[in-house]
Short mmCIF file of C-alpha atoms and ligand atoms in Angstrom, two decimals:
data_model
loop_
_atom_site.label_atom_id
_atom_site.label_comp_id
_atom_site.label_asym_id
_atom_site.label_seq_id
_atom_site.Cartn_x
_atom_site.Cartn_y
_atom_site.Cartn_z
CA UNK G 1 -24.42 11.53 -24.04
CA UNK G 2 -27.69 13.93 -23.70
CA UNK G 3 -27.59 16.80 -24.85
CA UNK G 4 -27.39 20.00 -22.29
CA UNK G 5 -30.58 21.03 -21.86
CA UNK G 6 -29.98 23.69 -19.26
CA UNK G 7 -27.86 26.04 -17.88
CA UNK G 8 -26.26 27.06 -14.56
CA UNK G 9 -23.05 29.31 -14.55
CA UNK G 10 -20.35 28.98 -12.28
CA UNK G 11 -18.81 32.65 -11.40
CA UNK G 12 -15.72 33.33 -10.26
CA UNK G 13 -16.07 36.19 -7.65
CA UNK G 14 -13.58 38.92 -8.41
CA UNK G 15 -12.90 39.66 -4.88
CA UNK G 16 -11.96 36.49 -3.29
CA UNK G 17 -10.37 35.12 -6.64
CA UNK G 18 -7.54 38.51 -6.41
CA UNK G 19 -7.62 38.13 -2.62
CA UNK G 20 -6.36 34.85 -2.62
CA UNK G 21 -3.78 35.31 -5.42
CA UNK G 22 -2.59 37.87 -2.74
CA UNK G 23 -2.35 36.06 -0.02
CA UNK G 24 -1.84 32.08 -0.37
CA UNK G 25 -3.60 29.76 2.68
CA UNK G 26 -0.87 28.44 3.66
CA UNK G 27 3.04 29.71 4.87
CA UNK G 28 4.92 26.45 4.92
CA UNK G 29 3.34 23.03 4.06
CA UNK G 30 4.65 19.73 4.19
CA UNK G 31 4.06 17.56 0.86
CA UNK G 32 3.46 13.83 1.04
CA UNK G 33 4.00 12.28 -2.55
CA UNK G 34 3.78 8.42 -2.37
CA UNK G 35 5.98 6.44 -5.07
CA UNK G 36 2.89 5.38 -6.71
CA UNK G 37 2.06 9.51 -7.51
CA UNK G 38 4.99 9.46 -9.93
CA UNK G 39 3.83 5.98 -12.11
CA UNK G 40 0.86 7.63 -13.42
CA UNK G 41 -1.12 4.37 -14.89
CA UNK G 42 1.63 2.12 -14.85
CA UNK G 43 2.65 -0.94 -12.65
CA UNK G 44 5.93 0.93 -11.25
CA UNK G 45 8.53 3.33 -12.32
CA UNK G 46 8.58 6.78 -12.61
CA UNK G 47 6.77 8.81 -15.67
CA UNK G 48 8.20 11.67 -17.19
CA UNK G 49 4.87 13.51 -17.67
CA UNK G 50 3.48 12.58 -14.47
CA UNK G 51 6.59 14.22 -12.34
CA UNK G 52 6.92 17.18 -14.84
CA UNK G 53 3.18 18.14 -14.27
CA UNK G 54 3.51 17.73 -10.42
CA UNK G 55 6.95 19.76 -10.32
CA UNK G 56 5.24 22.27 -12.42
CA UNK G 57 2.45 22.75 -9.54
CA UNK G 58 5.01 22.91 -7.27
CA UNK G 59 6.87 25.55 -8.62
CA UNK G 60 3.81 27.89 -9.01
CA UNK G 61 2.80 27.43 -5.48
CA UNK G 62 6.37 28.13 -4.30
CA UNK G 63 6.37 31.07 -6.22
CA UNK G 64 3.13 32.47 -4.65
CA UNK G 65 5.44 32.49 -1.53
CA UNK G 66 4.46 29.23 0.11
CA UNK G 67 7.48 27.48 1.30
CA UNK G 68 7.72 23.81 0.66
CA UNK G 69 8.97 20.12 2.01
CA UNK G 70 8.35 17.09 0.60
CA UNK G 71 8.46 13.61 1.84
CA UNK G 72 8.52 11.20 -0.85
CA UNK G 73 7.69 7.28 -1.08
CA UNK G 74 9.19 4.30 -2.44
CA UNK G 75 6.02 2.03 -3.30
CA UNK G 76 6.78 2.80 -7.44
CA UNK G 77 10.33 1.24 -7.39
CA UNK G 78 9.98 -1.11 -4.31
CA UNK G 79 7.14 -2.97 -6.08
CA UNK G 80 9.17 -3.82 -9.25
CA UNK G 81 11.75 -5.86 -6.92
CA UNK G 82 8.64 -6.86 -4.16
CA UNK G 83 8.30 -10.38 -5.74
CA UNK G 84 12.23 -10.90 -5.26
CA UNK G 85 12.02 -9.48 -1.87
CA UNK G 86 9.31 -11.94 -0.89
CA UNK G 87 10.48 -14.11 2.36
CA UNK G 88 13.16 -11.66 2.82
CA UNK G 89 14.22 -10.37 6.79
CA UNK G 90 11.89 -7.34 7.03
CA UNK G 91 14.42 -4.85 8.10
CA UNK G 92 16.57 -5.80 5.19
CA UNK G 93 13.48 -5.30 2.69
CA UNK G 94 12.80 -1.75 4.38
CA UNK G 95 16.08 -0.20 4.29
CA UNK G 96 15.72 -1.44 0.41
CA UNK G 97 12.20 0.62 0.53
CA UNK G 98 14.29 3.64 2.18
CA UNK G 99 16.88 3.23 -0.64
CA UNK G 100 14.06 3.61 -3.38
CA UNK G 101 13.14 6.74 -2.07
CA UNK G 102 16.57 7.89 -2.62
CA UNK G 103 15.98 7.28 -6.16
CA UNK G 104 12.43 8.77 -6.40
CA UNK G 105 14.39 11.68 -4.19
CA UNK G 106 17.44 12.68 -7.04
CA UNK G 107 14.34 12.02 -9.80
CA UNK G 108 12.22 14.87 -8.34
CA UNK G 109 14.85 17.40 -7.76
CA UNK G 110 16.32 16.88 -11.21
CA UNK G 111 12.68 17.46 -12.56
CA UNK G 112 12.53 20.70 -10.01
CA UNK G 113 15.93 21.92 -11.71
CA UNK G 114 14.65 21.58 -15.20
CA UNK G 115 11.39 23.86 -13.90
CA UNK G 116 13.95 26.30 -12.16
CA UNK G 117 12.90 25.83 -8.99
CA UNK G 118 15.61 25.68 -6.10
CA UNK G 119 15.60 22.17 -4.15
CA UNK G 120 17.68 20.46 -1.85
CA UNK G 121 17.52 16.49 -0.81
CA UNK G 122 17.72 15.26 2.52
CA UNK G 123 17.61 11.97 3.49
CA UNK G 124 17.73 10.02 6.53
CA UNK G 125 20.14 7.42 5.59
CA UNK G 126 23.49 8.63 4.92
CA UNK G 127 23.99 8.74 1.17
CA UNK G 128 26.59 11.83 1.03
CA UNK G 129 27.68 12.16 -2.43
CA UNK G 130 24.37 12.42 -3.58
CA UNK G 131 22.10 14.18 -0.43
CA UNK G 132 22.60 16.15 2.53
CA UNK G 133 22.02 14.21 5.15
CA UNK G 134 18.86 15.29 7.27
CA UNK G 135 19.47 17.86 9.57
CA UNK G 136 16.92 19.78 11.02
CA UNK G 137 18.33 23.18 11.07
CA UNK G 138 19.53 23.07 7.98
CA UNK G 139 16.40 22.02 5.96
CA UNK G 140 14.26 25.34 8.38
CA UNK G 141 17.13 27.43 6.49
CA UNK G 142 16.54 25.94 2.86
CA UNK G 143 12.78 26.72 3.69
CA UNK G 144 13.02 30.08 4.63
CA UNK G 145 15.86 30.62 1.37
CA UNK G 146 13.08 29.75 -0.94
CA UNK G 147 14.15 26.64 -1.55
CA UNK G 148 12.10 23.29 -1.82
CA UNK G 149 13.45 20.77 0.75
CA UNK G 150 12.85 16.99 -0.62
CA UNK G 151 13.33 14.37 2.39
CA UNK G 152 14.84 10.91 1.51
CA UNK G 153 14.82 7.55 3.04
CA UNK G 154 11.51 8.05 5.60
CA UNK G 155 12.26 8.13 8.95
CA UNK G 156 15.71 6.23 8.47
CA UNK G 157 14.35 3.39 10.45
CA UNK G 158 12.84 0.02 9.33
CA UNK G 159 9.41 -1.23 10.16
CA UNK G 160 8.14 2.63 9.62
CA UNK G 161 6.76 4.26 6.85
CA UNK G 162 7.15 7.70 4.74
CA UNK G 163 3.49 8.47 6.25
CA UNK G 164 5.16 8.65 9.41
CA UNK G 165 8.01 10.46 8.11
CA UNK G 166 6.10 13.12 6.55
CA UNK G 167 3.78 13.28 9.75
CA UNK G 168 7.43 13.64 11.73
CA UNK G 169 9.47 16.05 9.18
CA UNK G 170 5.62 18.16 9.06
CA UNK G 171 6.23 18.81 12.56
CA UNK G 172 9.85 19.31 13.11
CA UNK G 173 9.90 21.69 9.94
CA UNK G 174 6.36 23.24 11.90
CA UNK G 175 4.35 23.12 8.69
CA UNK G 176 0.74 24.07 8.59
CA UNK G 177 -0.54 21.76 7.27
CA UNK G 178 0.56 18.05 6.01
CA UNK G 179 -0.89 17.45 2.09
CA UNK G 180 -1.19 13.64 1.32
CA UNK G 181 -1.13 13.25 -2.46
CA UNK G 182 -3.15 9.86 -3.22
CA UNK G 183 -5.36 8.74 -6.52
CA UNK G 184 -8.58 9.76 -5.09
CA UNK G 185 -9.40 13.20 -4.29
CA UNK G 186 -10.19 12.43 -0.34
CA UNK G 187 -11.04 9.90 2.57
CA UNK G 188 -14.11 7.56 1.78
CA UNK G 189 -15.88 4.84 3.77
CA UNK G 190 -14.37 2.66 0.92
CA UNK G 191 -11.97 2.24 -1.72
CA UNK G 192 -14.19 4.22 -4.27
CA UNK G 193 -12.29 2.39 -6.73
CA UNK G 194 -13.90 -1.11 -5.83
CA UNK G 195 -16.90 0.03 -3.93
CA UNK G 196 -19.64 2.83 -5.54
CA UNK G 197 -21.32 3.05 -2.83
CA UNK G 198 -18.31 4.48 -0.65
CA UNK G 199 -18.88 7.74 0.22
CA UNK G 200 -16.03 10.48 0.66
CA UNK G 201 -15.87 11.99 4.44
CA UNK G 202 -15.83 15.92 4.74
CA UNK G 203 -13.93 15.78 7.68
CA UNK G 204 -13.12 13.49 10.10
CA UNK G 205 -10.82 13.22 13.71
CA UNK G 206 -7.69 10.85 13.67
CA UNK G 207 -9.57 9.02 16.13
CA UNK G 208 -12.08 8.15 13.78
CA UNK G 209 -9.47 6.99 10.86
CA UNK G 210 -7.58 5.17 13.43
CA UNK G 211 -10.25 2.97 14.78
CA UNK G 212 -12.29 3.08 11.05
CA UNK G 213 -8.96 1.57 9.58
CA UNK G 214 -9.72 3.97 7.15
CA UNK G 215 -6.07 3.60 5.32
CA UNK G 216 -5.54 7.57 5.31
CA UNK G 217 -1.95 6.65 6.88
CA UNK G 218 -1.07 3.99 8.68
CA UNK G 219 -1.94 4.13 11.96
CA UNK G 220 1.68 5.61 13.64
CA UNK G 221 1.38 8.18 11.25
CA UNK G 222 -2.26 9.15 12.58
CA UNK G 223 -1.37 8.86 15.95
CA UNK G 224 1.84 10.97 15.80
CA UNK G 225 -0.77 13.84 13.55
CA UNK G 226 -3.51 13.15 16.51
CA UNK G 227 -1.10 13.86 19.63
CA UNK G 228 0.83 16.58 17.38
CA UNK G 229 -2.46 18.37 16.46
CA UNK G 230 -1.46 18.62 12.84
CA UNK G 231 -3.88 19.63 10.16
CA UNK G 232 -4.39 16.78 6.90
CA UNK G 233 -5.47 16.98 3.77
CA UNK G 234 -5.96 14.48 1.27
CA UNK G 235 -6.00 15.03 -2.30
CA UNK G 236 -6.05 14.04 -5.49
CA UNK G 237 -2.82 14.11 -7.44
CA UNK G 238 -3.83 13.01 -10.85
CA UNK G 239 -6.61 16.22 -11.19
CA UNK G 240 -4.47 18.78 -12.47
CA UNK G 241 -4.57 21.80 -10.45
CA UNK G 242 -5.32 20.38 -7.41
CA UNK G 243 -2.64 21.09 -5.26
CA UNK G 244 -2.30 24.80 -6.96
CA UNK G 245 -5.71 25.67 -6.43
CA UNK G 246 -7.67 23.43 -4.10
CA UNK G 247 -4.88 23.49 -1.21
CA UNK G 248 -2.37 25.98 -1.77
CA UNK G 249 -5.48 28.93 -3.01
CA UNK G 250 -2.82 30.37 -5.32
CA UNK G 251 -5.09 31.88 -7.85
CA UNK G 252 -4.48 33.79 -10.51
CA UNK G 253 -7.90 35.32 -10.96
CA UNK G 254 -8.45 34.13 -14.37
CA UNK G 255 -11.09 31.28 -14.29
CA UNK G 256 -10.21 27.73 -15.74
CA UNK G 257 -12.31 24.43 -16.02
CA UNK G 258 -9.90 22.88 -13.95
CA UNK G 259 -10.73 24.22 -10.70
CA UNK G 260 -13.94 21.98 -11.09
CA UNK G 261 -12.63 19.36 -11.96
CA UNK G 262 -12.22 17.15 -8.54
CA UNK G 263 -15.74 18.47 -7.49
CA UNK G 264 -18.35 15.15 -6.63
CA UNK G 265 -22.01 16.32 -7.07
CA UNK G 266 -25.22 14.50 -5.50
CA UNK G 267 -27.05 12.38 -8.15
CA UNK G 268 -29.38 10.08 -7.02
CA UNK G 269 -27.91 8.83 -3.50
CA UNK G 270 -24.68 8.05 -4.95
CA UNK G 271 -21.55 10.99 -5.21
CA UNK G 272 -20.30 11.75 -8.78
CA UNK G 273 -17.16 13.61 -10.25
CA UNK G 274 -19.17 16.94 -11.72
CA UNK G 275 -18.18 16.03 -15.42
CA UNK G 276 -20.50 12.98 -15.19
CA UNK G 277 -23.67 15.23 -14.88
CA UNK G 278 -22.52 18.52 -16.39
CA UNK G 279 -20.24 19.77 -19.70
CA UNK G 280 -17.71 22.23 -18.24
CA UNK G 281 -16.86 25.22 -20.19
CA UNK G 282 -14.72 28.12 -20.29
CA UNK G 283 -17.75 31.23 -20.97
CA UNK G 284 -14.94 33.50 -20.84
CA UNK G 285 -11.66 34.28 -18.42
CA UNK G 286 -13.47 34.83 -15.19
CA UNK G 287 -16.73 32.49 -16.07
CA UNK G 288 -16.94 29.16 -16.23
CA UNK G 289 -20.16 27.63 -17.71
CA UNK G 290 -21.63 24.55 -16.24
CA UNK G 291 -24.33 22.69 -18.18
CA UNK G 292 -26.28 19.95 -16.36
CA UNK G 293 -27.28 17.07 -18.95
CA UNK G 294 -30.45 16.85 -16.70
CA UNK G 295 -32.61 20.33 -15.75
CA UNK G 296 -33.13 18.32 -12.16
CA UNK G 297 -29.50 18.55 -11.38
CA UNK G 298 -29.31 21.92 -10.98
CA UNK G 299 -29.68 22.59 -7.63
CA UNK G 300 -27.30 19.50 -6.69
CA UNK G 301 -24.21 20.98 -8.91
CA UNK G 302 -25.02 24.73 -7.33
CA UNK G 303 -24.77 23.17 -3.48
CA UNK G 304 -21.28 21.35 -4.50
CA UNK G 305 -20.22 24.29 -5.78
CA UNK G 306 -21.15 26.40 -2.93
CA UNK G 307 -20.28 24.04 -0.51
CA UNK G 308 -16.68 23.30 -2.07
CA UNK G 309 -13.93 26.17 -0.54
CA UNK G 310 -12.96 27.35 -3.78
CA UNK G 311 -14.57 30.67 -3.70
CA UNK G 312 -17.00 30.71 -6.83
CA UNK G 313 -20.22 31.88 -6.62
CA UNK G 314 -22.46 29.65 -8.93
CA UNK G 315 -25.39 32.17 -10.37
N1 LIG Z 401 10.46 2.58 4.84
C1 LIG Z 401 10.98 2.29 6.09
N2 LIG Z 401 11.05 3.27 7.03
C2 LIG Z 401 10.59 4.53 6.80
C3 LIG Z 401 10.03 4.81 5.55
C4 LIG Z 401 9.97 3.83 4.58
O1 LIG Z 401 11.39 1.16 6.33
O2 LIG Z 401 10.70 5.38 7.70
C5 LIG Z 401 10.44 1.54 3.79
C6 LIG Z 401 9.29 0.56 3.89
O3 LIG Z 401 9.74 -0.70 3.50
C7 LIG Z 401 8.32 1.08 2.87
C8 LIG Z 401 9.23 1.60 1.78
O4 LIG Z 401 10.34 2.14 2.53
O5 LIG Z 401 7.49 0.06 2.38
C9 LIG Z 401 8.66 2.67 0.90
O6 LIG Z 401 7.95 3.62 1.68
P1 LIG Z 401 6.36 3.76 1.58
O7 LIG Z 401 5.75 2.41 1.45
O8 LIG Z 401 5.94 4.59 2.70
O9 LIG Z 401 6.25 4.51 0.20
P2 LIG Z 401 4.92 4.92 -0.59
O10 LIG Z 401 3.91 3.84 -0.38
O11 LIG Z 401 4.48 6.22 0.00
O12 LIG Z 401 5.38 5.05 -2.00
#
């Protein structure tokens, strides 16, 4: 790696920075964790780091005073038994996909108890020595008592998915905004993990996803967002901080190298994560210091910083 041969210093502006520890962007959101978000690296299963790290996010944002829901997937446990499952009558193979989110369900509000943080599991299929089975009113009252409402078992009904679900629960629980943890920080025209040339969209319409095939959600999910008028985000769950800072704006005023860390910079027609063109430092605890291997990228890692909504003012 070249040595940094320039400098351009990310600031954190004081005023925004205690403003939004104040007052967090969102009142109520509506968390979408796929099964796959708890493996980490591996093939299926759940990791114990992985979930700690994400329950740990969770329970700063719900202490900024954001209340919480979660709809969690089954892909992590369902895989391990897929191969067995192949041939299988669909319905019978889903309600065995809506059982695995049970699982994932009890994991993540065991790992929420061991962080202190209040939870309650729903789920859609009847289950009741181990969840409450879903009722609406019930989970708005968890919500509003500070506790973190985890729905089970999607929408309860085969031949859907837990997109749907959380696009459904998002709306009866009248969320926000619906947060779609994936393994890339956003939507691209590709899978940036096959293709470098895919390029991640700022924003887009459902309309657009939907007829793209763009494999945001599946397509009932977008629909039921589309007709609802519900507001998506897609993010990256393995950059730590994300959901904390990117989403939820609970800041704490003090700068950290994380915040950058999802940021994509401009480098020669192609989008790159910021640490390929840059060493991030910590200057001290309200400057960051970002130093471009190449003088040339300045002006490229200034724009992403400007033009990303996390309030710093690169100088
Ligand atoms: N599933 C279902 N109905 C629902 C939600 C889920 O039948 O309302 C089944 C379906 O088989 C799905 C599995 O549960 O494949 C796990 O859900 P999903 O694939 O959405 O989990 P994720 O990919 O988010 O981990």
């Amino acid at each position: 790696m070249n040595p940094p041969d320039a400098a351009s210093t990310a600031m954190l502006d004081p005023v925004s920075a205690d403003h939004a520890a104040a007052t967090p962007a969102y009142r109520r959101i509506l968390l979408k964790l796929s099964g796959e978000a708890l493996m980490g690296d591996d093939q299926y299963g759940i990791k114990r780091e992985v979930i700690d790290r994400i329950v740990a996010e969770i329970g700063d944002v719900m202490r900024a005073g954001v209340e919480i829901a979660i709809v969690i997937g089954g892909g992590n446990i369902f895989r391990g038994v897929a191969p067995g499952a192949a041939g299988m009558d669909r319905a019978t193979a889903d309600y065995m996909g809506m059982l695995a989110t049970i699982m994932n369900a009890l994991a993540l509000q065991d790992a929420l108890r061991r962080a202190d943080v209040e939870s309650r599991v729903q789920s859609a299929l009847r289950i009741d020595q181990v969840a409450e089975p879903y009722i609406r009113g019930r989970a708005l009252r968890h919500l509003e008592e500070g506790r973190v409402v985890i729905f089970a078992a999607g929408t309860g009904n085969p031949f859907f998915t837990t997109d749907t679900a959380a696009a459904l629960r998002g709306r009866e629980m009248g969320v926000d905004i619906v947060l779609k943890a994936t393994k890339v920080d956003g939507v691209y025209t590709a899978d940036p993990m096959k293709d470098t040339s895919a390029v991640r969209y700022k924003t887009l319409t459902f309309d657009e996803a939907i007829v793209k095939n763009l494999k945001v959600m599946d397509a009932t999910a977008l629909a039921l967002c589309r007709d609802q008028n519900m507001l998506l985000k897609v993010f990256s769950i393995s950059v730590p901080g994300a959901l904390k800072h990117d989403l939820a704006k609970v800041r704490t005023g003090r700068a950290h190298t994380g915040l950058l860390d999802h940021l994509h910079v401009e480098s020669y027609g192609a989008s790159v994560p910021l640490s390929q063109v840059a060493r991030v430092t910590l200057a001290d605890p309200r400057t960051i210091g970002v130093q471009p291997f190449d003088k040339k990228m300045i002006p490229a890692v200034e724009k992403a910083i400007r033009d990303s909504d996390l309030g710093l003012n690169p100088a």
